[in-house]
Structures are given as structure tokens and as C-alpha cells.
Amino acid sequence: MICFVIAMEKEARPVIEAMAKKTEKTVYGKTVVTGELFGKNVSVIICGVGKVNAASSAQYAIDVLRADKIINLGVAGALNGDMNVGGVYSITHAVQYDFDLTQINGTEIGTLDEFEENWLSLSINSSFPRKRLATGDRFNDSKEDYKLLTDVLRADIRDMEGGAIAQVCAHSNTEFYSYKIISDIAGSGSTPEQYFQNLDKCFLSLKDNLAKIFNEVQ
């Protein structure tokens, strides 16, 4: 079973609209849609924003839905100017930039207690440009965060879910694929203003690229 774990209903809508033979239920406050996508059985969990929502939904997908592949799709922010609004990027590695045990373990920021390195590898088989994703429970224009993300971690994109799903999948040996559509670019004005202005363009891009993304994961 392939399961999509997607934060918001509006991000999941292009996937759900493309599905056939759909059934929908609510589980622990999350919407779960099961059906067929391009002739394959899939489920979509609309997990909600943030790391806890994403991680708990990924674990449900693995334990209950018996997912052997998880796909995370969604809009995200670019951290450098070589990416395009509406562009689709495949994630190779993810880190949780708001996880910090440096003073206890002497490890690099983002290194989870049960791992030796801060960046976790994702499954990758993609013709889309490949980038590294930093995840944290923050949406802001913080200069301090930007410096951490770019100067220290050398991340390309940031979101609020992907790194948490990567952690769950690493523990369960579940294949995890993540594709991000750029809604805002650091240094190009207010992050929230860019985000709201560009959402429609991002969702159209996801709709146009969905078949290609799904075929890559087969």
C-alpha cells in the first residue's frame, strides 16, 4: 500500500480529486481517504500541520494501513534563490532543525538522540531537482533561523512535517519519498505574503506533476 501523508486539505485536494472509488473516514481527528490512483490502491491521510501530527499519521499509515511506501507532498519555502515558485523538488535528506541536544550529547544540531548524524536519508528515484529539507515547528521570517538553516545546516528547503516522517520511516524501514512545491523564497519579501499569493500556482503545479511523481515511486 502506498500512503500519502499531507498536512493540509488544500494540499491533498489535487491527489484526492485524481482518485477513483474513494471512501473517506475520520480517524483520531484526521481525514483518511482510500481509493485508486492511476490504477493503484492508495490512501491519503490529511495529517494537520506540524511534526507531531505528521509523525503520528505516518505511524498510523504503517501500523494500521500497512503502508510500505509513504509519500509526503506539500508546499514549502526555498532558502536560496536558485529555485522557482511553483517548482517541484525531490527531497534526498531531511533534518529537524529545532531539535537540539548539543549541550547534552555534544552532537550537531538536529541530531536525534537515537541517531549519530543529523541528516536522515530518504528514498530517491527522481528526475526532479534534488534538494535537502529542514523541518521545524516554526513558520516565520526569523533571521536567526535563516542563518542556522543556511550557514550551519546548508539546507535548501524548509517545511513543518517532512523530517518527522523521515524519523518514523527510518525506524520502521519504510520507504519514504518527499516532494516539495515552492511557495516562497527567502529574501524575496514577506514569507506569509508570498505563501498566500502563490498557493494557487503551487497546487496547479502539483496537479500537473502528480502522475510523474506517482510513477517515480512505483
mmCIF file of C-alpha atoms in Angstrom:
data_model
loop_
_atom_site.group_PDB
_atom_site.id
_atom_site.type_symbol
_atom_site.label_atom_id
_atom_site.label_comp_id
_atom_site.label_asym_id
_atom_site.label_seq_id
_atom_site.Cartn_x
_atom_site.Cartn_y
_atom_site.Cartn_z
ATOM 1 C CA MET A 1 0.000 0.000 0.000
ATOM 2 C CA ILE A 2 1.198 3.476 -0.888
ATOM 3 C CA CYS A 3 0.063 6.137 1.562
ATOM 4 C CA PHE A 4 0.252 9.892 1.158
ATOM 5 C CA VAL A 5 0.758 11.885 4.356
ATOM 6 C CA ILE A 6 -0.133 15.505 3.581
ATOM 7 C CA ALA A 7 -0.535 18.348 6.063
ATOM 8 C CA MET A 8 -3.474 20.361 4.727
ATOM 9 C CA GLU A 9 -6.678 19.540 2.876
ATOM 10 C CA LYS A 10 -5.903 22.085 0.158
ATOM 11 C CA GLU A 11 -2.534 20.413 -0.448
ATOM 12 C CA ALA A 12 -4.181 16.987 -0.598
ATOM 13 C CA ARG A 13 -7.010 18.097 -2.891
ATOM 14 C CA PRO A 14 -5.149 17.508 -6.216
ATOM 15 C CA VAL A 15 -4.413 13.928 -5.131
ATOM 16 C CA ILE A 16 -7.914 13.192 -3.847
ATOM 17 C CA GLU A 17 -9.555 14.680 -6.936
ATOM 18 C CA ALA A 18 -7.486 12.339 -9.119
ATOM 19 C CA MET A 19 -8.572 9.255 -7.155
ATOM 20 C CA ALA A 20 -11.362 6.842 -8.101
ATOM 21 C CA LYS A 21 -13.533 4.559 -5.944
ATOM 22 C CA LYS A 22 -12.971 6.770 -2.917
ATOM 23 C CA THR A 23 -14.068 6.152 0.640
ATOM 24 C CA GLU A 24 -13.500 8.613 3.463
ATOM 25 C CA LYS A 25 -13.405 8.298 7.229
ATOM 26 C CA THR A 26 -12.165 10.231 10.225
ATOM 27 C CA VAL A 27 -9.598 8.583 12.488
ATOM 28 C CA TYR A 28 -8.263 10.350 15.585
ATOM 29 C CA GLY A 29 -9.415 13.620 14.074
ATOM 30 C CA LYS A 30 -7.594 13.001 10.778
ATOM 31 C CA THR A 31 -9.290 12.569 7.412
ATOM 32 C CA VAL A 32 -8.292 9.304 5.732
ATOM 33 C CA VAL A 33 -9.269 8.773 2.083
ATOM 34 C CA THR A 34 -8.777 5.372 0.445
ATOM 35 C CA GLY A 35 -9.226 4.584 -3.238
ATOM 36 C CA GLU A 36 -7.422 4.114 -6.535
ATOM 37 C CA LEU A 37 -4.871 6.469 -8.064
ATOM 38 C CA PHE A 38 -3.704 5.717 -11.586
ATOM 39 C CA GLY A 39 -4.944 2.154 -11.118
ATOM 40 C CA LYS A 40 -3.190 1.522 -7.794
ATOM 41 C CA ASN A 41 -4.681 1.239 -4.308
ATOM 42 C CA VAL A 42 -3.644 4.210 -2.172
ATOM 43 C CA SER A 43 -4.600 6.053 0.967
ATOM 44 C CA VAL A 44 -4.293 9.727 1.790
ATOM 45 C CA ILE A 45 -4.022 10.969 5.360
ATOM 46 C CA ILE A 46 -4.577 14.684 5.910
ATOM 47 C CA CYS A 47 -2.406 14.856 8.985
ATOM 48 C CA GLY A 48 -2.528 18.502 10.019
ATOM 49 C CA VAL A 49 0.349 20.952 10.327
ATOM 50 C CA GLY A 50 3.443 20.201 12.373
ATOM 51 C CA LYS A 51 5.793 17.411 13.375
ATOM 52 C CA VAL A 52 3.625 15.574 15.908
ATOM 53 C CA ASN A 53 0.690 15.440 13.502
ATOM 54 C CA ALA A 54 2.938 14.197 10.722
ATOM 55 C CA ALA A 55 4.725 11.572 12.806
ATOM 56 C CA SER A 56 1.577 10.128 14.367
ATOM 57 C CA SER A 57 -0.110 9.910 10.965
ATOM 58 C CA ALA A 58 2.908 8.208 9.416
ATOM 59 C CA GLN A 59 2.909 5.641 12.224
ATOM 60 C CA TYR A 60 -0.813 5.029 11.682
ATOM 61 C CA ALA A 61 -0.171 4.552 7.964
ATOM 62 C CA ILE A 62 2.482 1.940 8.709
ATOM 63 C CA ASP A 63 0.798 0.092 11.574
ATOM 64 C CA VAL A 64 -2.858 0.183 10.523
ATOM 65 C CA LEU A 65 -2.913 0.811 6.778
ATOM 66 C CA ARG A 66 0.144 -1.420 6.242
ATOM 67 C CA ALA A 67 1.860 1.182 4.108
ATOM 68 C CA ASP A 68 5.159 0.023 2.662
ATOM 69 C CA LYS A 69 5.738 3.363 0.914
ATOM 70 C CA ILE A 70 4.894 6.828 2.224
ATOM 71 C CA ILE A 71 4.776 9.943 0.068
ATOM 72 C CA ASN A 72 4.785 13.396 1.607
ATOM 73 C CA LEU A 73 3.658 16.206 -0.696
ATOM 74 C CA GLY A 74 3.210 19.853 0.107
ATOM 75 C CA VAL A 75 4.224 23.454 -0.301
ATOM 76 C CA ALA A 76 7.438 24.643 1.319
ATOM 77 C CA GLY A 77 9.831 27.560 1.466
ATOM 78 C CA ALA A 78 13.035 27.850 -0.549
ATOM 79 C CA LEU A 79 16.113 29.027 1.300
ATOM 80 C CA ASN A 80 18.099 30.208 -1.699
ATOM 81 C CA GLY A 81 17.369 31.917 -4.976
ATOM 82 C CA ASP A 82 18.159 29.083 -7.373
ATOM 83 C CA MET A 83 14.653 27.609 -7.016
ATOM 84 C CA ASN A 84 11.395 28.704 -8.612
ATOM 85 C CA VAL A 85 7.964 29.395 -7.163
ATOM 86 C CA GLY A 86 5.754 26.501 -8.225
ATOM 87 C CA GLY A 87 8.769 24.310 -8.919
ATOM 88 C CA VAL A 88 8.695 20.697 -7.750
ATOM 89 C CA TYR A 89 11.742 19.355 -5.915
ATOM 90 C CA SER A 90 12.575 15.861 -4.710
ATOM 91 C CA ILE A 91 13.977 15.576 -1.185
ATOM 92 C CA THR A 92 17.107 13.479 -0.653
ATOM 93 C CA HIS A 93 17.728 14.183 3.051
ATOM 94 C CA ALA A 94 15.801 15.711 5.953
ATOM 95 C CA VAL A 95 16.759 17.173 9.327
ATOM 96 C CA GLN A 96 14.775 18.595 12.244
ATOM 97 C CA TYR A 97 16.397 21.968 12.778
ATOM 98 C CA ASP A 98 14.511 22.701 16.010
ATOM 99 C CA PHE A 99 15.850 19.556 17.716
ATOM 100 C CA ASP A 100 18.922 20.387 19.780
ATOM 101 C CA LEU A 101 20.812 18.115 22.193
ATOM 102 C CA THR A 102 24.120 19.856 21.570
ATOM 103 C CA GLN A 103 24.751 20.714 25.230
ATOM 104 C CA ILE A 104 23.964 17.186 26.422
ATOM 105 C CA ASN A 105 25.360 14.924 23.710
ATOM 106 C CA GLY A 106 27.836 17.220 22.005
ATOM 107 C CA THR A 107 26.178 16.365 18.700
ATOM 108 C CA GLU A 108 25.401 18.657 15.801
ATOM 109 C CA ILE A 109 22.083 20.458 15.942
ATOM 110 C CA GLY A 110 19.287 18.338 14.528
ATOM 111 C CA THR A 111 20.875 15.052 15.599
ATOM 112 C CA LEU A 112 18.161 12.908 17.152
ATOM 113 C CA ASP A 113 19.161 11.083 20.339
ATOM 114 C CA GLU A 114 18.905 7.678 18.671
ATOM 115 C CA PHE A 115 20.996 8.637 15.608
ATOM 116 C CA GLU A 116 24.636 9.548 15.061
ATOM 117 C CA GLU A 117 24.069 12.016 12.210
ATOM 118 C CA ASN A 118 21.600 14.871 11.909
ATOM 119 C CA TRP A 119 20.572 14.342 8.268
ATOM 120 C CA LEU A 120 18.331 11.339 7.533
ATOM 121 C CA SER A 121 18.302 9.851 4.040
ATOM 122 C CA LEU A 122 15.068 9.455 2.084
ATOM 123 C CA SER A 123 14.222 7.067 -0.720
ATOM 124 C CA ILE A 124 15.080 8.670 -4.024
ATOM 125 C CA ASN A 125 14.349 7.754 -7.630
ATOM 126 C CA SER A 126 13.607 11.073 -9.211
ATOM 127 C CA SER A 127 14.126 13.180 -12.292
ATOM 128 C CA PHE A 128 13.059 16.282 -10.358
ATOM 129 C CA PRO A 129 15.839 18.517 -8.971
ATOM 130 C CA ARG A 130 17.118 17.096 -5.691
ATOM 131 C CA LYS A 131 17.293 19.171 -2.512
ATOM 132 C CA ARG A 132 17.762 18.866 1.256
ATOM 133 C CA LEU A 133 14.887 19.645 3.614
ATOM 134 C CA ALA A 134 14.961 21.170 7.102
ATOM 135 C CA THR A 135 11.854 20.653 9.241
ATOM 136 C CA GLY A 136 10.754 22.600 12.298
ATOM 137 C CA ASP A 137 7.580 23.632 14.095
ATOM 138 C CA ARG A 138 8.026 27.248 13.043
ATOM 139 C CA PHE A 139 6.776 29.440 10.197
ATOM 140 C CA ASN A 140 8.493 32.799 10.338
ATOM 141 C CA ASP A 141 10.885 35.348 8.864
ATOM 142 C CA SER A 142 13.431 34.876 11.667
ATOM 143 C CA LYS A 143 16.938 35.967 10.696
ATOM 144 C CA GLU A 144 18.356 33.632 13.330
ATOM 145 C CA ASP A 145 16.549 30.634 11.833
ATOM 146 C CA TYR A 146 17.662 31.595 8.347
ATOM 147 C CA LYS A 147 21.280 31.748 9.424
ATOM 148 C CA LEU A 148 21.009 28.341 11.110
ATOM 149 C CA LEU A 149 19.291 26.786 8.091
ATOM 150 C CA THR A 150 21.704 28.152 5.507
ATOM 151 C CA ASP A 151 25.063 28.768 7.181
ATOM 152 C CA VAL A 152 25.072 25.836 9.599
ATOM 153 C CA LEU A 153 22.847 23.122 8.124
ATOM 154 C CA ARG A 154 23.203 24.054 4.437
ATOM 155 C CA ALA A 155 19.541 23.230 3.836
ATOM 156 C CA ASP A 156 17.743 24.120 0.610
ATOM 157 C CA ILE A 157 14.075 23.997 1.663
ATOM 158 C CA ARG A 158 12.183 24.193 4.933
ATOM 159 C CA ASP A 159 8.811 22.793 5.995
ATOM 160 C CA MET A 160 6.972 21.628 9.119
ATOM 161 C CA GLU A 161 6.440 17.877 8.536
ATOM 162 C CA GLY A 162 8.962 16.040 6.361
ATOM 163 C CA GLY A 163 11.761 15.482 8.871
ATOM 164 C CA ALA A 164 9.364 13.955 11.397
ATOM 165 C CA ILE A 165 8.025 11.484 8.839
ATOM 166 C CA ALA A 166 11.605 10.613 7.902
ATOM 167 C CA GLN A 167 12.294 9.727 11.546
ATOM 168 C CA VAL A 168 9.289 7.391 11.740
ATOM 169 C CA CYS A 169 10.130 5.723 8.440
ATOM 170 C CA ALA A 170 13.791 5.257 9.388
ATOM 171 C CA HIS A 171 12.777 3.311 12.500
ATOM 172 C CA SER A 172 10.341 1.093 10.590
ATOM 173 C CA ASN A 173 12.432 0.634 7.430
ATOM 174 C CA THR A 174 9.584 2.084 5.382
ATOM 175 C CA GLU A 175 10.343 3.703 2.043
ATOM 176 C CA PHE A 176 9.765 7.435 2.287
ATOM 177 C CA TYR A 177 9.521 9.862 -0.619
ATOM 178 C CA SER A 178 9.004 13.600 -0.312
ATOM 179 C CA TYR A 179 8.291 16.184 -2.987
ATOM 180 C CA LYS A 180 8.020 19.877 -2.188
ATOM 181 C CA ILE A 181 6.442 22.652 -4.257
ATOM 182 C CA ILE A 182 7.979 26.056 -3.593
ATOM 183 C CA SER A 183 5.537 28.683 -2.317
ATOM 184 C CA ASP A 184 8.019 31.289 -1.074
ATOM 185 C CA ILE A 185 11.686 32.164 -1.424
ATOM 186 C CA ALA A 186 13.773 33.609 1.399
ATOM 187 C CA GLY A 187 14.882 37.156 0.684
ATOM 188 C CA SER A 188 12.040 37.852 -1.749
ATOM 189 C CA GLY A 189 9.739 39.650 0.669
ATOM 190 C CA SER A 190 7.421 38.609 3.473
ATOM 191 C CA THR A 191 7.211 34.833 3.765
ATOM 192 C CA PRO A 192 3.478 34.796 4.698
ATOM 193 C CA GLU A 193 2.595 37.213 1.888
ATOM 194 C CA GLN A 194 4.452 35.115 -0.686
ATOM 195 C CA TYR A 195 2.876 31.942 0.686
ATOM 196 C CA PHE A 196 -0.715 33.141 0.290
ATOM 197 C CA GLN A 197 -0.036 34.807 -3.055
ATOM 198 C CA ASN A 198 1.487 31.686 -4.610
ATOM 199 C CA LEU A 199 -0.692 28.856 -3.281
ATOM 200 C CA ASP A 200 -2.873 28.516 -6.384
ATOM 201 C CA LYS A 201 0.201 28.296 -8.609
ATOM 202 C CA CYS A 202 1.657 25.602 -6.353
ATOM 203 C CA PHE A 203 -1.497 23.497 -6.362
ATOM 204 C CA LEU A 204 -1.723 23.690 -10.162
ATOM 205 C CA SER A 205 1.906 22.581 -10.385
ATOM 206 C CA LEU A 206 1.201 19.639 -8.104
ATOM 207 C CA LYS A 207 -1.803 18.628 -10.209
ATOM 208 C CA ASP A 208 0.269 18.820 -13.406
ATOM 209 C CA ASN A 209 3.133 16.761 -11.955
ATOM 210 C CA LEU A 210 1.173 14.227 -9.877
ATOM 211 C CA ALA A 211 1.289 11.391 -12.422
ATOM 212 C CA LYS A 212 5.034 11.816 -12.883
ATOM 213 C CA ILE A 213 5.613 11.831 -9.117
ATOM 214 C CA PHE A 214 3.471 8.740 -8.604
ATOM 215 C CA ASN A 215 5.172 6.826 -11.417
ATOM 216 C CA GLU A 216 8.591 7.516 -9.879
ATOM 217 C CA VAL A 217 7.545 5.882 -6.627
ATOM 218 C CA GLN A 218 6.258 2.677 -8.244
#
